[in-house]
Structure formats: C-alpha cells, structure tokens
Amino acid sequence: MGAMSSARRGSTRSGFIALAGRPNVGKSTLANAIVGAKVAIVSDKPQTTRRAIRGVATGPDWQLVLVDLPGVQRPRDALTERMQRRVERELADADGCLFVVNAEQGIGPGDRFIAGLLSSAPVPVVIAVNKVDSSDRARTAATLQAATDLDVADEIFPASARTGAGVPALVDHLVSLLPEGPFYFAAGQRSDQPEAVMLAELVREQVLARTREEVPHAVEVEIEAIHQPRADLHRIEAVVLVETDSQKGILIGAGGQMIKSIGIAARRAIERELGTRVHLELSVRVRRHWRTDERLLDRLGIE
Ligand SMILES: Nc1nc2c(ncn2[C@@H]2O[C@H](COP(=O)(O)OP(=O)(O)OP(=O)(O)O)[C@@H](O)[C@H]2O)c(=O)[nH]1
Ligand SMILES: [Mg+2]
C-alpha cells in the first residue's frame, strides 16, 4: 500500500485528444495555441488540414497529444475519403475528443452530424465554442446553449484560439481526462510530422493564402530534395502540384509574380522553422487527378 502510493506520487498523465469539427472552425489554430508552436498550417479556406497531425503540449507532470484532423464532411473523392476514414480511426483510438464549433455561426446541420457520430464514441467529449473574439455576447451565449442542447459533451468551454482567451481552462480540463502513464514524446518535441511534410505544408499555406475557389483544393506540395551544404544554409526543391493547365497559369501568375511571392513568403516561413538561411526552388507541375491517385496519396503521406 505504502509502496503503491509513493509510486503514484511520482506518476505522470499522458494521452491523446482528437480534434473534431466542421472545416474552418479553427481546429488547427486551437491545436497551435495549445501546443504553443505552429504544428499545423491554417487558412481561411475550408479543408486546409489533410493529414492527422500530432501536436504535443508537455507540462511538469502531464503530456497532452492533440490529434489535429481534417474537418468532418461528406466523402467525395479518394482524398476526402481517406481524410474521413482517418478521422474515424483517430477518434476510436483517442482518450478524449475536443469538438470545436464556431461561436459566431452557431450550431448548424454540419455540427449536428458530427454530434451524431460522437454520441456513440466511447470517450469523453468536450466542446470548445471557438472564435468568441469575433462573436458578440448574445451570439456566444446562444451558441453555448445550443452546444449544451446537443447533449454530447460533458463540458463546454468558450475560447478564442486567436487571442488565447479561455485556452488555459480548456487545457486544464483536457489534462484531467488523461490516464496515468509515461510520456509518448520527448519533452521538447512538438509534432510527429516528418520534416519534409512540415516544409511542404509551409509552402502550401502560402498558396492557400493567395488563391481562391477551386484552386486551394487542387494544390498539393511535395518536397523533392533537401540539401544542407553548410551549417547555416538549406537548399530545398519543392514542387507545387495542380490538376489543370489553367491552375498552373494562376499559380505562376502574370510575369511569374504569383509564384515569386509564394516563394518569398514560404522561404521566410521555412527559415524560421529551420533556423538557417534557405534557398527555395519552387516549380509548378500539372498532375491530373492527383486527388484520386492512391499511389501518390500514399507517397504524400495522406493515409
Ligand atoms: N477570429 C478568429 N478567427 C479564428 C480563430 N481560430 C481560427 N480562426 C480563423 O479561422 C480560419 C480557419 O482556421 P483553421 O485553424 O485553419 O480551421 P480548421 O478547423 O483547422 O479547418 P480545416 O483544417 O479546414 O478543417 C482561419 O482563418 C483562422 O485564422 C479564433 O479564435 N478567432
Ligand atoms: Mg485544420
């Protein structure tokens, strides 16, 4: 008995919390806010996240692994089907689910669909009513009530991933849901993504910030080479894949202006990430129907 309680005193909590929610509600922004580092790219376009990304937040005696996931939607092609299957697998394996909704937009059919999926989940569900910074009091109060009426969550927290308001209370509660156990990741590690995928995502983020309509969904980025000729320099070759010649034209832009501005912004983001100077060589290649090419999706790590 005495031995057991002394073992407990030194014990740690750790586990996995999966993020669920419609596209664009701020799941990735919230994961970044909780981790305190950029582990997932963010954009104002829906369907930004394509892979399950583990973001790691570590405290003195706890480790919270957030599984950022694609927004839940109706499956359409091989890409979105893979994304949805991944969401279901990750939810089944997690210790809890953080269901994110939009305070200003309120609870709609898409949120009810997800609540239906989660009502049979064998793990505790917590709702974050996000974006309270862009919602007024009355709207936020109405969304909090509508979230309660979904009758799927044990706890509901108002939060702003953008300002950080409400995030500490949410983290405290999520930590309380974790089972006792050793850390899964080294204390300094923030993400499970391979370096090449993280760098490709930083390029894609700059494409998403500059394109509209169908283009953001048609773009994927692949890193073809990473060389480090000197300690303070990386040379990176990246290819932006698109599906049609007209998308290629849009990405190159008049006089090559568009690809140039994507390249400059992506190079800066990559320099911050790697902490060295970077030479980034970007090219744009048409790869028809990449979203239905199972072998390419495998190679891109979308599984
Ligand atoms: N005002 C405000 N905007 C936010 C907040 N959190 C996220 N956003 C914005 O909402 C948009 C979508 O954010 P993401 O984090 O990419 O959303 P997501 O849920 O991960 O989207 P998918 O990956 O497409 O499912 C971006 O423009 C964010 O800057 C917030 O707390 N307040
Ligand atoms: Mg996302």
CSV table of C-alpha atoms and ligand atoms in Angstrom, one decimal:
chain,number,residue,atom,x,y,z
A,1,MET,CA,0.0,0.0,0.0
A,2,GLY,CA,2.7,2.4,1.0
A,3,ALA,CA,4.9,1.4,-2.0
A,4,MET,CA,1.9,1.9,-4.3
A,5,SER,CA,1.1,5.4,-3.1
A,6,SER,CA,4.7,6.6,-3.4
A,7,ALA,CA,4.7,5.2,-7.0
A,8,ARG,CA,1.6,7.3,-7.7
A,9,ARG,CA,3.1,10.4,-6.3
A,10,GLY,CA,5.8,10.4,-8.9
A,11,SER,CA,3.4,9.5,-11.7
A,12,THR,CA,2.5,11.4,-14.9
A,13,ARG,CA,-0.6,11.7,-17.0
A,14,SER,CA,-0.4,11.4,-20.8
A,15,GLY,CA,-2.8,10.7,-23.7
A,16,PHE,CA,-4.4,11.6,-26.9
A,17,ILE,CA,-7.2,14.1,-27.6
A,18,ALA,CA,-8.6,14.1,-31.1
A,19,LEU,CA,-10.0,17.3,-32.6
A,20,ALA,CA,-13.3,17.1,-34.4
A,21,GLY,CA,-15.4,19.8,-36.1
A,22,ARG,CA,-16.5,21.2,-39.4
A,23,PRO,CA,-13.9,22.6,-41.8
A,24,ASN,CA,-12.7,26.1,-40.9
A,25,VAL,CA,-13.9,26.3,-37.3
A,26,GLY,CA,-10.4,26.7,-36.1
A,27,LYS,CA,-9.2,23.2,-35.0
A,28,SER,CA,-5.6,23.7,-36.3
A,29,THR,CA,-5.4,27.3,-34.8
A,30,LEU,CA,-6.5,25.9,-31.5
A,31,ALA,CA,-4.0,23.0,-31.7
A,32,ASN,CA,-1.2,25.5,-32.3
A,33,ALA,CA,-2.4,27.7,-29.4
A,34,ILE,CA,-2.4,24.7,-27.0
A,35,VAL,CA,1.0,23.4,-28.2
A,36,GLY,CA,2.4,26.9,-28.2
A,37,ALA,CA,4.1,26.4,-31.6
A,38,LYS,CA,3.0,26.1,-35.2
A,39,VAL,CA,2.4,22.4,-35.8
A,40,ALA,CA,-0.4,22.8,-38.3
A,41,ILE,CA,-1.0,25.2,-41.1
A,42,VAL,CA,-4.0,27.4,-41.1
A,43,SER,CA,-6.1,29.2,-43.7
A,44,ASP,CA,-9.4,30.9,-44.2
A,45,LYS,CA,-10.3,28.2,-46.8
A,46,PRO,CA,-12.2,25.0,-45.7
A,47,GLN,CA,-10.4,21.7,-45.9
A,48,THR,CA,-6.9,23.0,-45.1
A,49,THR,CA,-5.8,20.1,-42.9
A,50,ARG,CA,-5.3,16.9,-44.9
A,51,ARG,CA,-3.3,14.7,-42.5
A,52,ALA,CA,-3.7,13.6,-38.9
A,53,ILE,CA,-1.1,15.8,-37.2
A,54,ARG,CA,0.0,15.1,-33.6
A,55,GLY,CA,0.8,18.3,-31.7
A,56,VAL,CA,2.4,17.8,-28.3
A,57,ALA,CA,2.0,20.0,-25.2
A,58,THR,CA,4.1,19.0,-22.2
A,59,GLY,CA,3.7,20.2,-18.6
A,60,PRO,CA,5.6,19.3,-15.5
A,61,ASP,CA,3.7,16.1,-15.0
A,62,TRP,CA,1.5,15.7,-18.0
A,63,GLN,CA,1.7,15.4,-21.7
A,64,LEU,CA,-1.3,16.2,-23.9
A,65,VAL,CA,-1.1,15.0,-27.5
A,66,LEU,CA,-3.6,16.8,-29.7
A,67,VAL,CA,-4.5,15.0,-32.9
A,68,ASP,CA,-5.4,17.7,-35.4
A,69,LEU,CA,-7.7,16.3,-38.1
A,70,PRO,CA,-9.3,17.2,-41.3
A,71,GLY,CA,-12.8,18.9,-40.9
A,72,VAL,CA,-15.6,16.3,-41.0
A,73,GLN,CA,-17.6,16.4,-44.2
A,74,ARG,CA,-19.3,14.2,-46.8
A,75,PRO,CA,-16.8,11.9,-48.6
A,76,ARG,CA,-16.3,12.9,-52.2
A,77,ASP,CA,-13.1,11.5,-53.7
A,78,ALA,CA,-10.2,9.3,-52.8
A,79,LEU,CA,-8.5,12.2,-50.9
A,80,THR,CA,-11.6,13.2,-48.8
A,81,GLU,CA,-12.5,9.6,-48.2
A,82,ARG,CA,-9.0,8.9,-46.8
A,83,MET,CA,-9.4,12.0,-44.6
A,84,GLN,CA,-12.7,10.9,-43.2
A,85,ARG,CA,-11.6,7.3,-42.5
A,86,ARG,CA,-8.6,8.7,-40.7
A,87,VAL,CA,-10.9,10.9,-38.5
A,88,GLU,CA,-12.9,7.8,-37.5
A,89,ARG,CA,-9.8,5.8,-36.7
A,90,GLU,CA,-8.2,8.5,-34.7
A,91,LEU,CA,-11.4,9.1,-32.7
A,92,ALA,CA,-11.6,5.4,-31.9
A,93,ASP,CA,-8.0,5.4,-30.6
A,94,ALA,CA,-8.1,8.7,-28.5
A,95,ASP,CA,-8.6,9.2,-24.8
A,96,GLY,CA,-11.0,12.1,-25.4
A,97,CYS,CA,-12.4,14.2,-28.2
A,98,LEU,CA,-12.3,18.0,-28.4
A,99,PHE,CA,-15.3,19.0,-30.6
A,100,VAL,CA,-14.8,22.5,-32.0
A,101,VAL,CA,-17.7,24.8,-33.0
A,102,ASN,CA,-17.9,28.4,-34.2
A,103,ALA,CA,-19.3,30.8,-31.6
A,104,GLU,CA,-20.5,33.3,-34.2
A,105,GLN,CA,-22.0,30.9,-36.7
A,106,GLY,CA,-23.8,28.9,-34.0
A,107,ILE,CA,-24.7,25.2,-34.2
A,108,GLY,CA,-25.8,24.0,-37.7
A,109,PRO,CA,-26.6,20.8,-39.5
A,110,GLY,CA,-22.9,20.0,-40.0
A,111,ASP,CA,-22.3,20.3,-36.3
A,112,ARG,CA,-25.3,18.1,-35.6
A,113,PHE,CA,-24.0,15.5,-38.0
A,114,ILE,CA,-20.7,15.4,-36.1
A,115,ALA,CA,-22.5,15.3,-32.7
A,116,GLY,CA,-24.4,12.2,-34.0
A,117,LEU,CA,-21.1,10.5,-34.8
A,118,LEU,CA,-19.7,11.4,-31.4
A,119,SER,CA,-22.7,10.3,-29.4
A,120,SER,CA,-21.6,6.7,-29.8
A,121,ALA,CA,-17.9,7.5,-29.2
A,122,PRO,CA,-16.5,5.5,-26.2
A,123,VAL,CA,-14.5,8.6,-25.0
A,124,PRO,CA,-15.4,11.8,-23.1
A,125,VAL,CA,-16.3,14.7,-25.4
A,126,VAL,CA,-15.5,18.3,-24.6
A,127,ILE,CA,-16.9,21.2,-26.8
A,128,ALA,CA,-14.8,24.3,-27.5
A,129,VAL,CA,-17.0,27.2,-28.6
A,130,ASN,CA,-14.2,28.9,-30.6
A,131,LYS,CA,-13.8,32.4,-32.1
A,132,VAL,CA,-15.5,34.2,-29.2
A,133,ASP,CA,-13.3,37.2,-30.2
A,134,SER,CA,-15.4,37.7,-33.4
A,135,SER,CA,-18.8,37.0,-31.8
A,136,ASP,CA,-20.9,39.2,-29.6
A,137,ARG,CA,-22.1,38.2,-26.1
A,138,ALA,CA,-25.6,37.3,-27.2
A,139,ARG,CA,-24.4,35.1,-30.0
A,140,THR,CA,-21.8,33.4,-27.9
A,141,ALA,CA,-24.4,32.8,-25.2
A,142,ALA,CA,-26.8,31.3,-27.8
A,143,THR,CA,-24.1,29.0,-29.2
A,144,LEU,CA,-23.1,27.9,-25.7
A,145,GLN,CA,-26.8,27.0,-25.1
A,146,ALA,CA,-27.1,25.2,-28.5
A,147,ALA,CA,-23.9,23.3,-27.7
A,148,THR,CA,-25.4,22.2,-24.4
A,149,ASP,CA,-28.6,21.1,-26.2
A,150,LEU,CA,-26.5,18.8,-28.5
A,151,ASP,CA,-26.3,16.7,-25.3
A,152,VAL,CA,-23.0,15.1,-26.4
A,153,ALA,CA,-20.4,16.8,-24.2
A,154,ASP,CA,-19.5,16.6,-20.6
A,155,GLU,CA,-18.0,20.1,-20.5
A,156,ILE,CA,-18.3,23.2,-22.8
A,157,PHE,CA,-15.7,25.9,-22.9
A,158,PRO,CA,-15.8,29.3,-24.7
A,159,ALA,CA,-12.5,30.1,-26.2
A,160,SER,CA,-10.5,32.1,-28.8
A,161,ALA,CA,-7.7,30.2,-30.5
A,162,ARG,CA,-6.7,33.6,-31.9
A,163,THR,CA,-6.3,35.6,-28.7
A,164,GLY,CA,-5.8,32.6,-26.3
A,165,ALA,CA,-8.8,33.6,-24.2
A,166,GLY,CA,-10.2,30.5,-22.4
A,167,VAL,CA,-7.4,28.2,-23.6
A,168,PRO,CA,-5.7,27.6,-20.2
A,169,ALA,CA,-9.0,26.5,-18.6
A,170,LEU,CA,-9.7,24.2,-21.6
A,171,VAL,CA,-6.2,22.7,-21.3
A,172,ASP,CA,-6.6,22.1,-17.5
A,173,HIS,CA,-9.7,20.2,-18.2
A,174,LEU,CA,-8.3,18.1,-21.1
A,175,VAL,CA,-5.3,17.2,-18.9
A,176,SER,CA,-7.7,16.0,-16.2
A,177,LEU,CA,-9.2,13.5,-18.7
A,178,LEU,CA,-5.8,11.8,-19.4
A,179,PRO,CA,-5.0,8.5,-17.9
A,180,GLU,CA,-1.9,8.0,-15.8
A,181,GLY,CA,1.1,6.9,-18.0
A,182,PRO,CA,4.5,7.8,-19.3
A,183,PHE,CA,5.1,10.5,-21.9
A,184,TYR,CA,4.9,9.4,-25.5
A,185,PHE,CA,7.2,12.1,-26.9
A,186,ALA,CA,10.4,13.7,-25.7
A,187,ALA,CA,9.5,16.9,-23.7
A,188,GLY,CA,10.9,19.2,-26.4
A,189,GLN,CA,9.1,17.6,-29.3
A,190,ARG,CA,6.1,19.5,-30.7
A,191,SER,CA,4.9,17.4,-33.6
A,192,ASP,CA,5.1,14.0,-35.2
A,193,GLN,CA,5.3,15.2,-38.8
A,194,PRO,CA,8.4,14.4,-40.8
A,195,GLU,CA,10.4,17.5,-41.7
A,196,ALA,CA,9.7,17.2,-45.4
A,197,VAL,CA,5.9,17.2,-44.8
A,198,MET,CA,6.2,20.2,-42.5
A,199,LEU,CA,8.2,22.2,-45.0
A,200,ALA,CA,5.8,21.2,-47.8
A,201,GLU,CA,2.9,22.4,-45.7
A,202,LEU,CA,4.5,25.8,-45.1
A,203,VAL,CA,4.6,26.2,-48.9
A,204,ARG,CA,1.0,25.1,-49.3
A,205,GLU,CA,0.0,27.6,-46.6
A,206,GLN,CA,1.3,30.4,-48.7
A,207,VAL,CA,-0.6,29.0,-51.8
A,208,LEU,CA,-3.8,28.9,-49.8
A,209,ALA,CA,-3.4,32.4,-48.6
A,210,ARG,CA,-3.2,33.7,-52.2
A,211,THR,CA,-5.7,31.6,-54.1
A,212,ARG,CA,-9.5,31.2,-54.2
A,213,GLU,CA,-12.4,29.0,-55.3
A,214,GLU,CA,-11.3,25.6,-56.6
A,215,VAL,CA,-7.5,26.3,-56.6
A,216,PRO,CA,-6.8,25.7,-52.9
A,217,HIS,CA,-8.3,22.3,-53.0
A,218,ALA,CA,-6.4,21.4,-56.2
A,219,VAL,CA,-3.0,22.1,-54.8
A,220,GLU,CA,-0.6,19.8,-53.0
A,221,VAL,CA,3.1,20.3,-52.4
A,222,GLU,CA,5.9,17.8,-52.5
A,223,ILE,CA,9.5,18.4,-51.3
A,224,GLU,CA,11.8,16.7,-53.8
A,225,ALA,CA,15.1,17.5,-52.2
A,226,ILE,CA,16.6,18.9,-49.0
A,227,HIS,CA,20.4,19.6,-49.0
A,228,GLN,CA,22.3,21.3,-46.3
A,229,PRO,CA,25.6,22.3,-47.9
A,230,ARG,CA,26.6,24.4,-44.9
A,231,ALA,CA,25.5,24.5,-41.2
A,232,ASP,CA,23.7,27.9,-41.9
A,233,LEU,CA,22.1,27.1,-45.3
A,234,HIS,CA,19.5,24.7,-46.7
A,235,ARG,CA,18.7,24.2,-50.3
A,236,ILE,CA,15.2,23.0,-50.9
A,237,GLU,CA,13.4,21.9,-54.1
A,238,ALA,CA,9.7,21.9,-53.9
A,239,VAL,CA,7.0,21.1,-56.5
A,240,VAL,CA,3.5,22.6,-56.4
A,241,LEU,CA,1.2,20.1,-57.9
A,242,VAL,CA,-2.0,21.3,-59.6
A,243,GLU,CA,-4.6,19.5,-61.6
A,244,THR,CA,-5.0,21.7,-64.7
A,245,ASP,CA,-3.0,23.9,-67.0
A,246,SER,CA,-5.2,26.9,-66.1
A,247,GLN,CA,-4.4,26.3,-62.3
A,248,LYS,CA,-0.8,26.2,-63.3
A,249,GLY,CA,-1.2,29.6,-65.0
A,250,ILE,CA,-2.9,31.1,-61.9
A,251,LEU,CA,-0.1,29.9,-59.7
A,252,ILE,CA,2.7,31.2,-61.9
A,253,GLY,CA,0.8,34.5,-62.5
A,254,ALA,CA,1.5,37.3,-64.9
A,255,GLY,CA,5.2,37.6,-65.4
A,256,GLY,CA,5.8,34.9,-62.7
A,257,GLN,CA,4.7,37.3,-60.0
A,258,MET,CA,2.5,34.9,-58.1
A,259,ILE,CA,5.0,32.1,-57.8
A,260,LYS,CA,7.6,34.6,-56.8
A,261,SER,CA,5.5,36.0,-53.9
A,262,ILE,CA,4.6,32.4,-52.8
A,263,GLY,CA,8.3,31.5,-52.9
A,264,ILE,CA,9.4,34.6,-50.9
A,265,ALA,CA,6.8,34.1,-48.1
A,266,ALA,CA,7.4,30.3,-48.0
A,267,ARG,CA,11.2,30.8,-47.8
A,268,ARG,CA,10.8,33.1,-44.8
A,269,ALA,CA,8.5,30.6,-43.0
A,270,ILE,CA,11.0,27.8,-43.7
A,271,GLU,CA,13.9,29.9,-42.5
A,272,ARG,CA,12.0,30.4,-39.2
A,273,GLU,CA,11.3,26.7,-38.9
A,274,LEU,CA,14.9,25.5,-39.7
A,275,GLY,CA,16.8,28.4,-38.1
A,276,THR,CA,19.1,28.8,-41.1
A,277,ARG,CA,19.1,30.6,-44.4
A,278,VAL,CA,17.2,28.9,-47.1
A,279,HIS,CA,17.4,28.7,-50.9
A,280,LEU,CA,14.0,27.6,-52.1
A,281,GLU,CA,13.4,26.4,-55.6
A,282,LEU,CA,9.8,26.2,-56.5
A,283,SER,CA,8.2,24.7,-59.6
A,284,VAL,CA,4.6,24.1,-60.6
A,285,ARG,CA,3.7,20.8,-62.3
A,286,VAL,CA,0.3,19.6,-63.6
A,287,ARG,CA,-0.6,16.2,-62.3
A,288,ARG,CA,-4.1,15.5,-63.5
A,289,HIS,CA,-6.4,13.9,-60.9
A,290,TRP,CA,-3.8,13.7,-58.2
A,291,ARG,CA,-6.6,13.6,-55.6
A,292,THR,CA,-7.7,10.2,-56.9
A,293,ASP,CA,-4.2,8.8,-57.4
A,294,GLU,CA,-3.9,6.3,-54.5
A,295,ARG,CA,-0.2,5.8,-55.0
A,296,LEU,CA,0.6,9.5,-55.0
A,297,LEU,CA,-1.6,10.0,-51.9
A,298,ASP,CA,0.5,7.2,-50.2
A,299,ARG,CA,3.7,8.9,-51.2
A,300,LEU,CA,2.4,12.3,-49.9
A,301,GLY,CA,1.7,10.6,-46.5
A,302,ILE,CA,-2.1,11.2,-46.7
A,303,GLU,CA,-3.4,8.0,-45.2
B,1,LIG,N1,-11.5,35.4,-35.2
B,1,LIG,C1,-11.0,34.2,-35.0
B,1,LIG,N2,-10.6,33.5,-36.1
B,1,LIG,C2,-10.1,32.3,-35.9
B,1,LIG,C3,-10.0,31.7,-34.6
B,1,LIG,N3,-9.5,30.5,-34.7
B,1,LIG,C4,-9.3,30.3,-36.0
B,1,LIG,N4,-9.6,31.4,-36.7
B,1,LIG,C5,-9.5,31.5,-38.2
B,1,LIG,O1,-10.4,30.6,-38.8
B,1,LIG,C6,-9.9,30.1,-40.1
B,1,LIG,C7,-9.8,28.6,-40.1
B,1,LIG,O2,-8.8,28.2,-39.1
B,1,LIG,P1,-8.2,26.8,-39.1
B,1,LIG,O3,-7.5,26.6,-37.9
B,1,LIG,O4,-7.4,26.5,-40.4
B,1,LIG,O5,-9.5,25.9,-39.2
B,1,LIG,P2,-9.7,24.3,-39.2
B,1,LIG,O6,-10.9,23.9,-38.3
B,1,LIG,O7,-8.4,23.6,-38.8
B,1,LIG,O8,-10.0,24.0,-40.7
B,1,LIG,P3,-9.8,22.6,-41.6
B,1,LIG,O9,-8.4,22.2,-41.5
B,1,LIG,O10,-10.1,23.1,-43.0
B,1,LIG,O11,-10.8,21.6,-41.1
B,1,LIG,C8,-8.5,30.8,-40.2
B,1,LIG,O12,-8.7,32.0,-41.0
B,1,LIG,C9,-8.2,31.2,-38.8
B,1,LIG,O13,-7.3,32.3,-38.7
B,1,LIG,C10,-10.4,32.5,-33.5
B,1,LIG,O14,-10.4,32.1,-32.3
B,1,LIG,N5,-10.9,33.7,-33.7
B,2,MG,MG,-7.1,22.4,-39.9
